[in-house]
mmCIF file of C-alpha atoms and ligand atoms in Angstrom:
data_model
loop_
_atom_site.group_PDB
_atom_site.id
_atom_site.type_symbol
_atom_site.label_atom_id
_atom_site.label_comp_id
_atom_site.label_asym_id
_atom_site.label_seq_id
_atom_site.Cartn_x
_atom_site.Cartn_y
_atom_site.Cartn_z
ATOM 1 C CA UNK A 170 -35.132 134.936 131.771
ATOM 2 C CA UNK A 171 -36.865 132.843 129.112
ATOM 3 C CA UNK A 172 -37.335 134.144 125.529
ATOM 4 C CA UNK A 173 -40.907 135.098 124.627
ATOM 5 C CA UNK A 174 -41.298 132.055 122.246
ATOM 6 C CA UNK A 175 -40.640 129.473 124.923
ATOM 7 C CA UNK A 176 -44.065 130.126 126.235
ATOM 8 C CA UNK A 177 -45.721 129.104 122.889
ATOM 9 C CA UNK A 178 -44.332 125.916 122.493
ATOM 10 C CA UNK A 179 -44.443 123.044 125.230
ATOM 11 C CA UNK A 180 -42.511 119.761 124.497
ATOM 12 C CA UNK A 181 -44.271 116.738 125.972
ATOM 13 C CA UNK A 182 -43.231 113.071 125.879
ATOM 14 C CA UNK A 183 -44.995 112.264 122.566
ATOM 15 C CA UNK A 184 -46.199 115.488 121.225
ATOM 16 C CA UNK A 185 -45.758 119.130 121.304
ATOM 17 C CA UNK A 186 -48.429 121.793 122.057
ATOM 18 C CA UNK A 187 -48.452 125.079 120.428
ATOM 19 C CA UNK A 188 -50.175 127.924 122.018
ATOM 20 C CA UNK A 189 -51.853 129.715 119.068
ATOM 21 C CA UNK A 190 -53.399 132.184 121.338
ATOM 22 C CA UNK A 191 -49.867 133.810 122.032
ATOM 23 C CA UNK A 192 -49.551 134.234 118.119
ATOM 24 C CA UNK A 193 -50.521 137.408 116.729
ATOM 25 C CA UNK A 194 -53.703 136.279 114.838
ATOM 26 C CA UNK A 195 -53.671 138.859 112.156
ATOM 27 C CA UNK A 196 -49.920 137.614 111.322
ATOM 28 C CA UNK A 197 -51.015 134.096 111.003
ATOM 29 C CA UNK A 198 -54.553 134.656 109.689
ATOM 30 C CA UNK A 199 -56.456 133.023 112.547
ATOM 31 C CA UNK A 200 -58.568 133.771 115.504
ATOM 32 C CA UNK A 201 -57.945 130.663 117.271
ATOM 33 C CA UNK A 202 -57.273 130.753 120.705
ATOM 34 C CA UNK A 203 -56.705 127.187 121.666
ATOM 35 C CA UNK A 204 -53.796 124.978 122.360
ATOM 36 C CA UNK A 205 -52.980 122.700 119.254
ATOM 37 C CA UNK A 206 -51.227 119.632 119.897
ATOM 38 C CA UNK A 207 -49.196 117.957 117.269
ATOM 39 C CA UNK A 208 -47.898 114.424 117.789
ATOM 40 C CA UNK A 209 -44.054 113.885 116.923
ATOM 41 C CA UNK A 210 -44.537 111.240 114.316
ATOM 42 C CA UNK A 211 -47.378 113.389 112.563
ATOM 43 C CA UNK A 212 -44.945 116.304 112.458
ATOM 44 C CA UNK A 213 -42.074 114.183 111.326
ATOM 45 C CA UNK A 214 -44.345 112.842 108.505
ATOM 46 C CA UNK A 215 -45.222 116.180 107.440
ATOM 47 C CA UNK A 216 -41.815 117.645 107.106
ATOM 48 C CA UNK A 217 -41.745 119.626 103.810
ATOM 49 C CA UNK A 218 -37.860 119.732 103.275
ATOM 50 C CA UNK A 219 -36.412 118.656 99.986
ATOM 51 C CA UNK A 220 -35.210 115.494 101.672
ATOM 52 C CA UNK A 221 -38.586 114.599 102.869
ATOM 53 C CA UNK A 222 -40.912 115.777 100.204
ATOM 54 C CA UNK A 223 -40.096 116.065 96.324
ATOM 55 C CA UNK A 224 -40.336 119.748 95.487
ATOM 56 C CA UNK A 225 -41.664 119.110 92.011
ATOM 57 C CA UNK A 226 -43.993 116.167 92.448
ATOM 58 C CA UNK A 227 -45.385 117.292 95.813
ATOM 59 C CA UNK A 228 -45.159 113.897 96.897
ATOM 60 C CA UNK A 229 -43.554 112.469 100.148
ATOM 61 C CA UNK A 230 -40.208 110.770 99.882
ATOM 62 C CA UNK A 231 -39.665 110.023 103.546
ATOM 63 C CA UNK A 232 -40.841 106.471 104.328
ATOM 64 C CA UNK A 233 -43.282 106.836 107.244
ATOM 65 C CA UNK A 234 -42.721 103.536 108.450
ATOM 66 C CA UNK A 235 -39.146 104.227 108.870
ATOM 67 C CA UNK A 236 -39.881 107.191 111.547
ATOM 68 C CA UNK A 237 -38.260 105.947 114.836
ATOM 69 C CA UNK A 238 -40.656 104.750 117.497
ATOM 70 C CA UNK A 239 -38.574 106.711 120.009
ATOM 71 C CA UNK A 240 -38.934 109.941 118.079
ATOM 72 C CA UNK A 241 -38.711 113.255 120.126
ATOM 73 C CA UNK A 242 -38.021 116.750 119.395
ATOM 74 C CA UNK A 243 -34.687 117.859 120.884
ATOM 75 C CA UNK A 244 -35.693 121.467 120.522
ATOM 76 C CA UNK A 245 -38.619 123.569 119.142
ATOM 77 C CA UNK A 246 -38.446 127.148 118.560
ATOM 78 C CA UNK A 247 -40.698 129.812 116.930
ATOM 79 C CA UNK A 248 -38.827 132.211 114.538
ATOM 80 C CA UNK A 249 -40.831 134.698 112.708
ATOM 81 C CA UNK A 250 -43.525 132.825 111.152
ATOM 82 C CA UNK A 251 -41.898 129.332 111.387
ATOM 83 C CA UNK A 252 -41.789 126.568 114.109
ATOM 84 C CA UNK A 253 -38.254 125.002 113.885
ATOM 85 C CA UNK A 254 -37.906 121.466 115.291
ATOM 86 C CA UNK A 255 -34.669 119.602 115.651
ATOM 87 C CA UNK A 256 -35.256 115.975 116.101
ATOM 88 C CA UNK A 257 -33.561 113.012 117.665
ATOM 89 C CA UNK A 258 -33.845 111.377 114.318
ATOM 90 C CA UNK A 259 -30.333 111.703 112.930
ATOM 91 C CA UNK A 260 -30.439 115.405 113.924
ATOM 92 C CA UNK A 261 -32.984 116.068 111.190
ATOM 93 C CA UNK A 262 -34.412 119.607 111.159
ATOM 94 C CA UNK A 263 -37.966 120.569 110.052
ATOM 95 C CA UNK A 264 -39.561 123.947 109.686
ATOM 96 C CA UNK A 265 -43.249 124.395 109.777
ATOM 97 C CA UNK A 266 -45.048 127.578 108.678
ATOM 98 C CA UNK A 267 -47.361 128.579 111.448
ATOM 99 C CA UNK A 268 -50.319 129.315 108.991
ATOM 100 C CA UNK A 269 -49.837 125.746 107.721
ATOM 101 C CA UNK A 270 -49.759 124.325 111.269
ATOM 102 C CA UNK A 271 -52.937 126.414 112.103
ATOM 103 C CA UNK A 272 -54.856 125.272 109.157
ATOM 104 C CA UNK A 273 -53.783 121.559 109.728
ATOM 105 C CA UNK A 274 -54.492 121.535 113.624
ATOM 106 C CA UNK A 275 -56.476 118.438 114.366
ATOM 107 C CA UNK A 276 -57.137 119.267 117.991
ATOM 108 C CA UNK A 277 -60.832 119.679 117.397
ATOM 109 C CA UNK A 278 -61.068 116.974 114.689
ATOM 110 C CA UNK A 279 -63.667 114.281 114.569
ATOM 111 C CA UNK A 280 -63.146 111.019 112.686
ATOM 112 C CA UNK A 281 -64.945 111.553 109.270
ATOM 113 C CA UNK A 282 -64.622 110.077 106.054
ATOM 114 C CA UNK A 283 -63.633 113.065 104.199
ATOM 115 C CA UNK A 284 -60.271 114.710 105.106
ATOM 116 C CA UNK A 285 -61.507 118.206 106.075
ATOM 117 C CA UNK A 286 -57.833 119.481 105.774
ATOM 118 C CA UNK A 287 -58.452 119.599 101.920
ATOM 119 C CA UNK A 288 -60.999 122.093 100.756
ATOM 120 C CA UNK A 289 -62.329 119.706 98.302
ATOM 121 C CA UNK A 290 -64.297 121.520 95.602
ATOM 122 C CA UNK A 291 -65.752 118.115 94.549
ATOM 123 C CA UNK A 292 -67.446 117.354 97.697
ATOM 124 C CA UNK A 293 -71.223 117.772 97.180
ATOM 125 C CA UNK A 294 -74.357 117.719 99.191
ATOM 126 C CA UNK A 295 -76.351 114.480 98.290
ATOM 127 C CA UNK A 296 -80.071 114.937 97.848
ATOM 128 C CA UNK A 297 -82.151 111.800 98.334
ATOM 129 C CA UNK A 298 -85.348 111.635 96.361
ATOM 130 C CA UNK A 299 -88.344 109.343 95.605
ATOM 131 C CA UNK A 300 -91.381 109.406 93.210
ATOM 132 C CA UNK A 301 -91.401 113.191 93.490
ATOM 133 C CA UNK A 302 -88.367 113.521 91.363
ATOM 134 C CA UNK A 303 -90.254 112.004 88.293
ATOM 135 C CA UNK A 304 -91.090 115.339 86.923
ATOM 136 C CA UNK A 305 -87.977 117.106 87.703
ATOM 137 C CA UNK A 306 -85.013 114.787 86.959
ATOM 138 C CA UNK A 307 -82.071 116.836 85.647
ATOM 139 C CA UNK A 308 -82.024 116.758 82.057
ATOM 140 C CA UNK A 309 -79.159 117.983 79.669
ATOM 141 C CA UNK A 310 -78.721 118.753 75.913
ATOM 142 C CA UNK A 311 -76.073 116.449 74.510
ATOM 143 C CA UNK A 312 -74.579 119.185 72.325
ATOM 144 C CA UNK A 313 -74.401 121.720 75.177
ATOM 145 C CA UNK A 314 -72.401 119.267 77.016
ATOM 146 C CA UNK A 315 -69.464 119.491 74.281
ATOM 147 C CA UNK A 316 -69.971 123.231 73.788
ATOM 148 C CA UNK A 317 -70.445 124.648 77.151
ATOM 149 C CA UNK A 318 -68.111 123.528 80.179
ATOM 150 C CA UNK A 319 -70.586 124.884 82.746
ATOM 151 C CA UNK A 320 -73.325 122.460 81.458
ATOM 152 C CA UNK A 321 -70.681 119.607 81.633
ATOM 153 C CA UNK A 322 -70.096 120.789 85.216
ATOM 154 C CA UNK A 323 -73.798 120.863 86.153
ATOM 155 C CA UNK A 324 -74.007 117.404 84.614
ATOM 156 C CA UNK A 325 -71.136 115.872 86.551
ATOM 157 C CA UNK A 326 -72.558 117.512 89.875
ATOM 158 C CA UNK A 327 -76.072 116.159 89.143
ATOM 159 C CA UNK A 328 -74.469 112.551 88.861
ATOM 160 C CA UNK A 329 -72.774 113.378 92.233
ATOM 161 C CA UNK A 330 -75.748 114.823 94.124
ATOM 162 C CA UNK A 331 -78.695 112.999 92.600
ATOM 163 C CA UNK A 332 -77.140 109.970 91.131
ATOM 164 C CA UNK A 333 -79.664 110.209 88.225
ATOM 165 C CA UNK A 334 -79.881 112.347 85.076
ATOM 166 C CA UNK A 335 -80.693 112.296 81.516
ATOM 167 C CA UNK A 336 -79.117 113.565 78.389
ATOM 168 C CA UNK A 337 -81.330 114.198 75.195
ATOM 169 C CA UNK A 338 -80.176 114.511 71.710
ATOM 170 C CA UNK A 339 -77.147 112.023 71.457
ATOM 171 C CA UNK A 340 -76.643 110.849 68.014
ATOM 172 C CA UNK A 341 -78.164 107.367 67.638
ATOM 173 C CA UNK A 342 -74.876 105.926 66.455
ATOM 174 C CA UNK A 343 -73.377 102.646 67.711
ATOM 175 C CA UNK A 344 -70.312 103.130 70.000
ATOM 176 C CA UNK A 345 -71.400 106.724 70.740
ATOM 177 C CA UNK A 346 -71.563 106.061 74.451
ATOM 178 C CA UNK A 347 -67.772 105.059 74.576
ATOM 179 C CA UNK A 348 -66.980 108.240 73.023
ATOM 180 C CA UNK A 349 -69.309 110.163 75.419
ATOM 181 C CA UNK A 350 -67.637 108.486 78.432
ATOM 182 C CA UNK A 351 -64.301 109.704 77.195
ATOM 183 C CA UNK A 352 -65.490 113.225 76.766
ATOM 184 C CA UNK A 353 -66.608 113.075 80.519
ATOM 185 C CA UNK A 354 -63.799 110.986 82.019
ATOM 186 C CA UNK A 355 -62.982 107.247 80.698
ATOM 187 C CA UNK A 356 -64.666 104.162 80.192
ATOM 188 C CA UNK A 357 -64.500 101.676 83.236
ATOM 189 C CA UNK A 358 -63.831 98.242 81.722
ATOM 190 C CA UNK A 359 -64.707 94.808 83.128
ATOM 191 C CA UNK A 360 -63.762 91.325 82.104
ATOM 192 C CA UNK A 361 -67.238 91.225 80.171
ATOM 193 C CA UNK A 362 -67.730 93.452 77.379
ATOM 194 C CA UNK A 363 -66.361 97.024 77.262
ATOM 195 C CA UNK A 364 -69.623 98.138 75.700
ATOM 196 C CA UNK A 365 -72.555 96.153 76.436
ATOM 197 C CA UNK A 366 -75.584 95.513 73.906
ATOM 198 C CA UNK A 367 -78.763 95.297 75.534
ATOM 199 C CA UNK A 368 -81.414 93.864 73.228
ATOM 200 C CA UNK A 369 -83.542 90.670 72.997
ATOM 201 C CA UNK A 370 -81.982 88.731 70.044
ATOM 202 C CA UNK A 371 -81.658 85.236 71.117
ATOM 203 C CA UNK A 372 -78.884 83.398 69.476
ATOM 204 C CA UNK A 373 -77.303 86.597 68.050
ATOM 205 C CA UNK A 374 -74.570 86.664 70.821
ATOM 206 C CA UNK A 375 -74.138 85.018 74.265
ATOM 207 C CA UNK A 376 -76.956 86.369 76.250
ATOM 208 C CA UNK A 377 -75.629 86.105 79.879
ATOM 209 C CA UNK A 378 -78.298 88.052 81.890
ATOM 210 C CA UNK A 379 -81.729 88.756 81.949
ATOM 211 C CA UNK A 380 -81.358 92.128 80.464
ATOM 212 C CA UNK A 381 -81.004 90.173 77.085
ATOM 213 C CA UNK A 382 -84.512 89.074 77.335
ATOM 214 C CA UNK A 383 -87.732 91.020 77.214
ATOM 215 C CA UNK A 384 -88.566 90.357 80.740
ATOM 216 C CA UNK A 385 -88.978 92.988 83.407
ATOM 217 C CA UNK A 386 -85.742 93.943 85.349
ATOM 218 C CA UNK A 387 -86.408 94.803 88.853
ATOM 219 C CA UNK A 388 -84.491 97.663 90.197
ATOM 220 C CA UNK A 389 -80.922 96.548 90.702
ATOM 221 C CA UNK A 390 -77.343 98.017 90.887
ATOM 222 C CA UNK A 391 -75.068 96.466 88.042
ATOM 223 C CA UNK A 392 -72.103 94.401 89.023
ATOM 224 C CA UNK A 393 -72.522 93.945 92.754
ATOM 225 C CA UNK A 394 -70.249 90.863 92.079
ATOM 226 C CA UNK A 395 -67.157 93.238 91.879
ATOM 227 C CA UNK A 396 -65.372 94.416 95.082
ATOM 228 C CA UNK A 397 -65.430 97.809 93.476
ATOM 229 C CA UNK A 398 -68.482 98.028 91.068
ATOM 230 C CA UNK A 399 -68.324 100.423 88.408
ATOM 231 C CA UNK A 400 -69.453 103.827 90.001
ATOM 232 C CA UNK A 401 -71.216 105.520 86.906
ATOM 233 C CA UNK A 402 -73.454 103.690 84.453
ATOM 234 C CA UNK A 403 -74.744 105.160 81.223
ATOM 235 C CA UNK A 404 -77.528 103.669 78.930
ATOM 236 C CA UNK A 405 -77.660 104.910 75.422
ATOM 237 C CA UNK A 406 -80.754 104.373 73.536
ATOM 238 C CA UNK A 407 -80.166 103.529 69.804
ATOM 239 C CA UNK A 408 -83.702 102.684 69.263
ATOM 240 C CA UNK A 409 -86.895 102.046 71.556
ATOM 241 C CA UNK A 410 -89.844 101.324 69.515
ATOM 242 C CA UNK A 411 -91.405 98.474 71.290
ATOM 243 C CA UNK A 412 -94.433 98.864 73.626
ATOM 244 C CA UNK A 413 -93.276 98.673 77.245
ATOM 245 C CA UNK A 414 -89.673 98.849 78.403
ATOM 246 C CA UNK A 415 -89.898 102.166 80.342
ATOM 247 C CA UNK A 416 -87.005 102.722 82.614
ATOM 248 C CA UNK A 417 -87.208 102.786 86.311
ATOM 249 C CA UNK A 418 -84.785 104.025 89.120
ATOM 250 C CA UNK A 419 -84.908 104.112 92.660
ATOM 251 C CA UNK A 420 -82.479 105.977 95.036
ATOM 252 C CA UNK A 421 -80.512 103.460 97.336
ATOM 253 C CA UNK A 422 -79.617 106.348 99.628
ATOM 254 C CA UNK A 423 -83.370 107.047 100.381
ATOM 255 C CA UNK A 424 -84.247 103.484 100.740
ATOM 256 C CA UNK A 425 -81.142 103.071 103.204
ATOM 257 C CA UNK A 426 -82.405 106.179 105.256
ATOM 258 C CA UNK A 427 -85.851 104.722 105.505
ATOM 259 C CA UNK A 428 -84.666 101.187 106.736
ATOM 260 C CA UNK A 429 -82.414 102.994 109.217
ATOM 261 C CA UNK A 430 -85.223 104.929 110.654
ATOM 262 C CA UNK A 431 -87.859 101.931 110.533
ATOM 263 C CA UNK A 432 -85.629 99.195 111.678
ATOM 264 C CA UNK A 433 -82.142 100.226 112.784
ATOM 265 C CA UNK A 434 -81.224 96.452 113.705
ATOM 266 C CA UNK A 435 -82.143 95.409 110.153
ATOM 267 C CA UNK A 436 -79.986 98.285 108.795
ATOM 268 C CA UNK A 437 -76.880 97.171 111.018
ATOM 269 C CA UNK A 438 -77.298 93.746 109.906
ATOM 270 C CA UNK A 439 -77.417 94.412 106.247
ATOM 271 C CA UNK A 440 -74.364 96.818 106.872
ATOM 272 C CA UNK A 441 -72.439 93.858 108.538
ATOM 273 C CA UNK A 442 -73.396 90.656 106.692
ATOM 274 C CA UNK A 443 -71.793 89.586 103.454
ATOM 275 C CA UNK A 444 -73.955 88.485 100.608
ATOM 276 C CA UNK A 445 -72.451 86.707 97.551
ATOM 277 C CA UNK A 446 -73.063 87.855 93.942
ATOM 278 C CA UNK A 447 -71.879 86.027 90.863
ATOM 279 C CA UNK A 448 -71.946 87.097 87.117
ATOM 280 C CA UNK A 449 -70.489 84.890 84.569
ATOM 281 C CA UNK A 450 -70.460 84.557 80.687
ATOM 282 C CA UNK A 451 -68.035 83.083 78.417
ATOM 283 C CA UNK A 452 -65.556 85.878 78.939
ATOM 284 C CA UNK A 453 -65.374 85.942 82.671
ATOM 285 C CA UNK A 454 -66.586 84.849 86.120
ATOM 286 C CA UNK A 455 -66.541 87.215 88.888
ATOM 287 C CA UNK A 456 -67.690 86.319 92.417
ATOM 288 C CA UNK A 457 -67.419 88.364 95.580
ATOM 289 C CA UNK A 458 -69.208 88.709 98.894
ATOM 290 C CA UNK A 459 -70.029 92.177 100.453
ATOM 291 C CA UNK A 460 -72.845 93.704 102.762
ATOM 292 C CA UNK A 461 -75.463 95.055 100.818
ATOM 293 C CA UNK A 462 -74.955 98.434 102.500
ATOM 294 C CA UNK A 463 -71.251 99.438 102.825
ATOM 295 C CA UNK A 464 -70.943 102.266 105.011
ATOM 296 C CA UNK A 465 -68.006 104.711 105.752
ATOM 297 C CA UNK A 466 -66.328 105.310 108.992
ATOM 298 C CA UNK A 467 -68.857 107.895 109.846
ATOM 299 C CA UNK A 468 -71.749 105.697 108.866
ATOM 300 C CA UNK A 469 -72.609 107.212 105.589
ATOM 301 C CA UNK A 470 -73.520 104.999 102.675
ATOM 302 C CA UNK A 471 -70.682 104.108 100.400
ATOM 303 C CA UNK A 472 -71.899 101.333 98.236
ATOM 304 C CA UNK A 473 -75.541 100.150 97.742
ATOM 305 C CA UNK A 474 -75.428 96.530 96.275
ATOM 306 C CA UNK A 475 -78.710 95.006 95.092
ATOM 307 C CA UNK A 476 -79.356 92.357 92.462
ATOM 308 C CA UNK A 477 -82.085 89.933 92.752
ATOM 309 C CA UNK A 478 -80.839 88.119 89.643
ATOM 310 C CA UNK A 479 -77.168 87.796 90.642
ATOM 311 C CA UNK A 480 -77.475 86.945 94.383
ATOM 312 C CA UNK A 481 -76.207 83.592 95.191
ATOM 313 C CA UNK A 482 -77.707 81.131 97.957
ATOM 314 C CA UNK A 483 -76.973 82.838 101.336
ATOM 315 C CA UNK A 484 -74.305 80.971 103.429
ATOM 316 C CA UNK A 485 -74.677 82.250 106.946
ATOM 317 C CA UNK A 486 -74.669 80.724 110.509
ATOM 318 C CA UNK A 487 -78.013 79.070 110.890
ATOM 319 C CA UNK A 488 -78.909 81.066 113.882
ATOM 320 C CA UNK A 489 -78.520 84.253 111.606
ATOM 321 C CA UNK A 490 -80.645 83.210 108.793
ATOM 322 C CA UNK A 491 -84.093 84.160 109.870
ATOM 323 C CA UNK A 492 -82.959 87.657 110.810
ATOM 324 C CA UNK A 493 -81.155 88.083 107.615
ATOM 325 C CA UNK A 494 -84.011 87.212 105.553
ATOM 326 C CA UNK A 495 -86.435 89.438 107.384
ATOM 327 C CA UNK A 496 -83.997 92.466 107.007
ATOM 328 C CA UNK A 497 -83.331 91.539 103.370
ATOM 329 C CA UNK A 498 -86.995 91.528 102.489
ATOM 330 C CA UNK A 499 -87.658 94.665 104.299
ATOM 331 C CA UNK A 500 -85.050 96.251 102.357
ATOM 332 C CA UNK A 501 -86.318 94.697 99.003
ATOM 333 C CA UNK A 502 -89.888 95.870 99.820
ATOM 334 C CA UNK A 503 -88.553 99.527 100.178
ATOM 335 C CA UNK A 504 -86.774 99.036 96.686
ATOM 336 C CA UNK A 505 -90.276 98.165 95.272
ATOM 337 C CA UNK A 506 -92.244 100.776 97.167
ATOM 338 C CA UNK A 507 -94.205 102.828 94.450
ATOM 339 C CA UNK A 508 -93.326 106.057 96.360
ATOM 340 C CA UNK A 509 -89.558 105.348 96.067
ATOM 341 C CA UNK A 510 -89.545 104.614 92.283
ATOM 342 C CA UNK A 511 -89.468 106.958 89.309
ATOM 343 C CA UNK A 512 -90.549 105.679 85.846
ATOM 344 C CA UNK A 513 -90.009 107.294 82.415
ATOM 345 C CA UNK A 514 -89.620 106.531 78.947
ATOM 346 C CA UNK A 515 -86.273 106.949 77.048
ATOM 347 C CA UNK A 516 -86.316 107.290 73.262
ATOM 348 C CA UNK A 517 -83.849 107.106 70.599
ATOM 349 C CA UNK A 518 -80.945 109.327 71.192
ATOM 350 C CA UNK A 519 -81.380 109.562 75.042
ATOM 351 C CA UNK A 520 -78.875 108.700 77.467
ATOM 352 C CA UNK A 521 -79.740 107.778 81.209
ATOM 353 C CA UNK A 522 -76.976 108.206 83.660
ATOM 354 C CA UNK A 523 -76.997 106.554 87.216
ATOM 355 C CA UNK A 524 -74.597 106.598 90.133
ATOM 356 C CA UNK A 525 -74.276 102.799 90.270
ATOM 357 C CA UNK A 526 -72.921 102.953 93.796
ATOM 358 C CA UNK A 527 -76.226 104.502 95.122
ATOM 359 C CA UNK A 528 -79.212 104.406 92.472
ATOM 360 C CA UNK A 529 -80.733 101.281 91.429
ATOM 361 C CA UNK A 530 -82.129 101.070 87.803
ATOM 362 C CA UNK A 531 -84.629 98.732 86.048
ATOM 363 C CA UNK A 532 -87.120 98.519 83.155
ATOM 364 C CA UNK A 533 -90.424 97.295 82.535
ATOM 365 C CA UNK A 534 -91.047 94.245 80.455
ATOM 366 C CA UNK A 535 -91.563 94.990 76.682
ATOM 367 C CA UNK A 536 -93.138 93.392 73.595
ATOM 368 C CA UNK A 537 -90.366 92.765 71.049
ATOM 369 C CA UNK A 538 -93.037 91.968 68.273
ATOM 370 C CA UNK A 539 -94.061 95.737 68.493
ATOM 371 C CA UNK A 540 -90.721 97.329 67.609
ATOM 372 C CA UNK A 541 -87.044 97.334 68.215
ATOM 373 C CA UNK A 542 -85.473 98.179 71.482
ATOM 374 C CA UNK A 543 -81.529 98.447 71.587
ATOM 375 C CA UNK A 544 -79.433 100.301 74.080
ATOM 376 C CA UNK A 545 -75.630 100.307 74.549
ATOM 377 C CA UNK A 546 -74.454 100.684 77.995
ATOM 378 C CA UNK A 547 -71.063 101.491 79.208
ATOM 379 C CA UNK A 548 -69.588 102.519 82.754
ATOM 380 C CA UNK A 549 -67.074 104.945 84.268
ATOM 381 C CA UNK A 550 -65.548 105.104 87.749
ATOM 382 C CA UNK A 551 -67.289 107.527 90.177
ATOM 383 C CA UNK A 552 -63.884 108.845 91.238
ATOM 384 C CA UNK A 553 -63.098 109.724 87.712
ATOM 385 C CA UNK A 554 -66.361 111.988 87.446
ATOM 386 C CA UNK A 555 -65.403 113.503 90.723
ATOM 387 C CA UNK A 556 -61.924 114.315 89.238
ATOM 388 C CA UNK A 557 -63.527 115.957 86.242
ATOM 389 C CA UNK A 558 -65.547 118.325 88.649
ATOM 390 C CA UNK A 559 -62.190 119.305 90.145
ATOM 391 C CA UNK A 560 -60.613 119.867 86.697
ATOM 392 C CA UNK A 561 -63.483 121.981 85.501
ATOM 393 C CA UNK A 562 -63.425 124.120 88.484
ATOM 394 C CA UNK A 563 -59.789 124.750 88.058
ATOM 395 C CA UNK A 564 -60.346 126.180 84.564
HETATM 396 C C1 LIG B 871 -78.924 96.156 82.282
HETATM 397 C C2 LIG B 871 -80.064 96.964 82.399
HETATM 398 C C3 LIG B 871 -81.888 98.192 81.482
HETATM 399 C C4 LIG B 871 -82.760 98.333 80.199
HETATM 400 O O1 LIG B 871 -78.602 95.790 81.235
HETATM 401 O O2 LIG B 871 -78.130 95.995 83.192
HETATM 402 O O3 LIG B 871 -80.387 97.252 83.426
HETATM 403 O O4 LIG B 871 -83.460 99.299 80.127
HETATM 404 N N1 LIG B 871 -80.919 97.341 81.313
HETATM 405 O O5 LIG B 871 -82.814 97.317 79.568
HETATM 406 ZN ZN1 LIG B 872 -37.331 116.694 106.264
HETATM 407 ZN ZN1 LIG B 873 -78.627 96.867 84.946
#
């Protein structure tokens, strides 16, 4: 007569099936009554013995590529709360806790960008917005972001969920924005300046973009010329005494949503057509082509790139050009639509923070004869802000 456990595990050609219904649900902490299938390479890859996984660093030592193509389980047995497998891979033995297997069952999994095995506390719910946000932009007090970790957490979460927030009361001291970035995460440097001075002072330094003039800056994302643009952008106003120069912001996620609803073909085209951006100064020259809308595997917006001033002549097959320009202008008009734009004035000591992978920023033209305007900006990577959220939640 067969032992009771032999009814729970079935060995197939390339996988084994575990009948979770046969397990005592209380014992393994689940009420799953389905059959879970685990493929041999997946199981072998997740062997947590000390030979395969470093017990201190919790990192894999086993080299996944070296798992034999002809891998098979010789035997598989349930003993207590464990599934023990012996492989035809040099007789290697693996033991898997049943609760771990139940938690990592992928039998019902869908192809999604986030690994749902990890209960990631930094995953948020993005809220798209338009002009209605104007009176409700998340606003934080600079001193509290140092004194109160819950405020710092709320601030990082606002960057994650809205991609726009304002900090008031920062010291109007040069270099402050670098120190602030270090307080949250760390500065993301590029080949250009680590800290960017934005002011209209012709001749004082190498003015390499329109920001260094008094002209209007249409909503744009910074550094779309990078394959990995800086994720978070912070604008610190040392002085803002000119008439004009109000800040503007547009939620690229809202705009992308609108384009997808109005013209799905235009949306797909912009998600699949590379556009070239270039930014150069006497320090560097960075050029790359990427779609304006970079999507994840489940179609969600990963990176929104848009910069009228840095876009290079479009180079596409001739029969694609008309459709491209139609889609590009539709997107651009949504970016410019008054119902999608917030506009506000930032004063000395204010910091505006944007998710530069999603939210576009700009400013109105200003009259430098009416007063000084000088801001310093610096970047962080979005992943480092998410890391800060996880670390704050651990304390
Ligand atoms: C920039 C920029 C905004 C401003 O320098 O990239 O967008 O308010 N500046 O001057
Ligand atoms: Zn092992
Ligand atoms: Zn900018």
